[in-house]
Coordinates of N, CA, C and O in Angstrom, one line a residue:
X1 N -5.6 -35.5 17.7 CA -4.4 -36.4 17.2 C -3.3 -35.6 16.8 O -3.4 -34.5 16.1
X2 N -2.2 -35.8 17.3 CA -1.1 -35.2 17.0 C -0.4 -36.1 15.9 O 0.2 -37.1 16.3
X3 N 0.0 -35.4 14.9 CA 0.8 -36.1 13.7 C 2.2 -35.9 13.9 O 2.6 -34.8 14.2
X4 N 3.2 -36.6 13.5 CA 4.5 -36.1 13.4 C 4.8 -35.4 12.3 O 4.1 -35.3 11.2
X5 N 5.5 -34.1 12.6 CA 5.8 -33.4 11.4 C 6.9 -33.6 10.8 O 8.1 -33.9 11.3
X6 N 6.8 -33.8 9.5 CA 7.8 -34.2 8.5 C 8.8 -33.0 8.3 O 8.3 -31.7 8.2
X7 N 10.1 -33.3 7.6 CA 10.9 -32.1 7.3 C 10.5 -31.8 5.9 O 10.7 -30.5 5.7
X8 N 9.9 -32.4 5.0 CA 9.4 -31.9 3.7 C 7.8 -32.2 3.7 O 7.4 -32.6 4.5
X9 N 7.3 -31.5 2.3 CA 5.7 -31.6 2.5 C 5.3 -33.1 2.1 O 6.2 -33.9 1.6
X10 N 4.3 -33.3 2.6 CA 3.5 -34.6 2.4 C 2.8 -34.4 0.9 O 1.9 -33.7 0.8
X11 N 3.3 -34.8 -0.2 CA 2.9 -34.6 -1.5 C 1.7 -35.1 -1.8 O 1.0 -34.5 -3.0
X12 N 0.9 -35.6 -1.0 CA -0.5 -36.3 -1.0 C -1.7 -35.1 -0.4 O -2.9 -35.5 -0.7
X13 N -0.9 -34.3 0.2 CA -1.9 -33.3 0.8 C -1.7 -31.9 0.3 O -0.4 -31.5 0.7
X14 N -2.7 -31.1 0.0 CA -2.6 -30.0 -0.1 C -3.4 -29.0 0.9 O -4.5 -29.5 1.3
X15 N -2.7 -27.9 1.5 CA -3.2 -27.5 2.6 C -2.9 -25.8 2.4 O -1.9 -25.2 1.8
X16 N -4.2 -25.0 2.5 CA -4.0 -23.5 2.4 C -4.1 -22.8 3.7 O -4.0 -21.6 3.6
X17 N -4.1 -23.5 4.9 CA -4.4 -23.0 6.0 C -3.2 -22.4 6.6 O -2.4 -23.4 7.3
X18 N -2.6 -21.4 6.2 CA -1.3 -20.9 6.8 C -1.1 -20.6 8.4 O -0.1 -20.2 8.6
X19 N -2.1 -20.9 9.0 CA -2.0 -20.6 10.4 C -1.8 -22.1 11.1 O -2.1 -22.3 12.2
X20 N -1.7 -22.9 10.4 CA -1.6 -24.5 10.9 C -0.2 -24.7 11.3 O 0.7 -24.3 10.5
X21 N 0.2 -25.4 12.4 CA 1.7 -25.8 12.6 C 2.2 -26.6 11.5 O 3.3 -26.4 11.2
X22 N 1.4 -27.5 10.9 CA 2.0 -28.3 9.7 C 2.0 -27.5 8.3 O 2.5 -28.1 7.4
X23 N 1.5 -26.3 8.1 CA 1.6 -25.6 7.0 C 3.2 -25.5 6.6 O 4.0 -25.1 7.1
X24 N 3.2 -25.5 5.2 CA 4.6 -25.2 4.7 C 4.3 -24.4 3.4 O 3.5 -24.6 2.6
X25 N 5.2 -23.3 3.3 CA 5.0 -22.2 2.3 C 4.9 -23.2 1.0 O 5.4 -24.0 0.6
X26 N 4.0 -22.6 0.2 CA 3.7 -23.1 -1.2 C 2.4 -23.9 -1.3 O 1.8 -24.8 -2.0
X27 N 1.6 -23.7 0.1 CA 0.2 -24.4 0.3 C 0.7 -26.0 0.3 O -0.1 -26.8 -0.1
X28 N 1.7 -26.5 1.1 CA 2.0 -27.7 1.4 C 1.7 -28.2 2.8 O 1.5 -27.3 3.8
X29 N 1.4 -29.4 2.9 CA 1.2 -30.0 4.6 C 2.4 -30.8 4.8 O 3.0 -31.6 4.2
X30 N 2.9 -30.6 6.1 CA 4.1 -31.5 6.7 C 3.7 -32.4 7.5 O 4.5 -33.1 8.1
X31 N 2.3 -32.8 7.9 CA 1.8 -33.9 8.6 C 2.1 -35.2 7.9 O 1.8 -35.2 6.8
X32 N 2.6 -35.9 8.6 CA 2.8 -37.3 8.2 C 1.5 -38.2 7.8 O 1.5 -38.9 6.9
X33 N 0.4 -37.6 8.6 CA -0.8 -38.2 8.1 C -2.0 -37.2 8.7 O -1.7 -36.3 9.5
X34 N -3.1 -37.3 8.2 CA -4.2 -36.5 8.7 C -5.4 -37.2 9.0 O -5.5 -38.3 8.6
X35 N -6.2 -36.6 9.8 CA -7.6 -37.2 10.1 C -8.6 -36.1 9.9 O -8.6 -34.9 10.4
X36 N -9.6 -36.6 9.1 CA -10.7 -35.7 8.5 C -12.2 -36.2 9.4 O -12.2 -37.3 9.1
X37 N -12.7 -35.4 10.0 CA -13.9 -35.8 10.7 C -15.0 -35.1 10.4 O -14.9 -33.7 9.7
X38 N -16.4 -35.4 10.7 CA -17.0 -36.2 11.4 C -17.2 -37.7 10.5 O -17.2 -37.5 9.4
X39 N -17.4 -38.8 11.0 CA -17.6 -40.0 10.4 C -18.8 -40.0 9.5 O -19.0 -40.3 8.3
X40 N -19.9 -39.3 9.9 CA -21.1 -39.2 9.0 C -21.5 -37.8 8.3 O -22.6 -37.8 7.9
X41 N -20.2 -37.4 7.8 CA -20.5 -36.2 7.1 C -21.2 -36.4 5.7 O -21.0 -37.3 5.2
X42 N -22.1 -35.4 5.4 CA -22.9 -35.4 4.1 C -22.4 -34.6 2.9 O -22.6 -34.9 2.0
X43 N -21.4 -33.8 3.4 CA -21.0 -32.8 2.3 C -19.4 -32.2 2.9 O -19.3 -32.4 4.2
X44 N -18.9 -31.5 2.0 CA -17.6 -30.8 2.6 C -17.9 -30.0 3.5 O -16.8 -29.8 4.7
X45 N -18.8 -29.1 3.6 CA -19.0 -28.2 4.8 C -19.1 -28.7 6.2 O -18.8 -28.1 7.3
X46 N -19.5 -30.0 6.2 CA -19.7 -30.4 7.4 C -18.2 -31.4 8.0 O -18.4 -32.0 9.0
X47 N -17.2 -31.4 7.2 CA -15.8 -31.7 7.5 C -14.9 -30.9 8.3 O -15.2 -29.8 8.1
X48 N -14.1 -31.5 8.9 CA -13.2 -30.7 9.8 C -11.9 -31.6 9.8 O -12.0 -32.7 9.9
X49 N -10.8 -30.8 9.6 CA -9.4 -31.4 9.8 C -9.1 -31.6 11.2 O -8.8 -30.6 11.9
X50 N -9.1 -32.6 11.8 CA -9.0 -32.9 13.1 C -7.2 -32.8 13.4 O -6.7 -32.7 14.6
X51 N -6.5 -32.7 12.5 CA -5.1 -32.6 12.5 C -4.6 -31.4 12.9 O -3.5 -31.0 13.4
X52 N -5.4 -30.2 12.5 CA -5.2 -28.9 12.6 C -4.6 -28.5 13.9 O -5.2 -28.9 14.9
X53 N -3.4 -27.9 14.2 CA -3.0 -27.3 15.3 C -2.6 -25.6 15.0 O -2.0 -25.6 14.1
X54 N -3.2 -25.0 15.8 CA -2.8 -23.6 15.7 C -1.5 -23.3 15.8 O -0.9 -23.7 16.9
X55 N -0.8 -22.8 15.0 CA 0.6 -22.3 15.2 C 0.8 -21.1 16.1 O 0.3 -20.2 16.4

């Protein structure tokens, strides 16, 4: 899933992955939306941000 990159931060999302295309200094995310997978995850360790793109 390729989300549109916004000019400023998406204030509803905090991201500390500084190797992501959508990362903005200050631990902000500039993706207009994110997708977290998989559907049947039982805990946080089983989840994955499908929006992540390596910068």
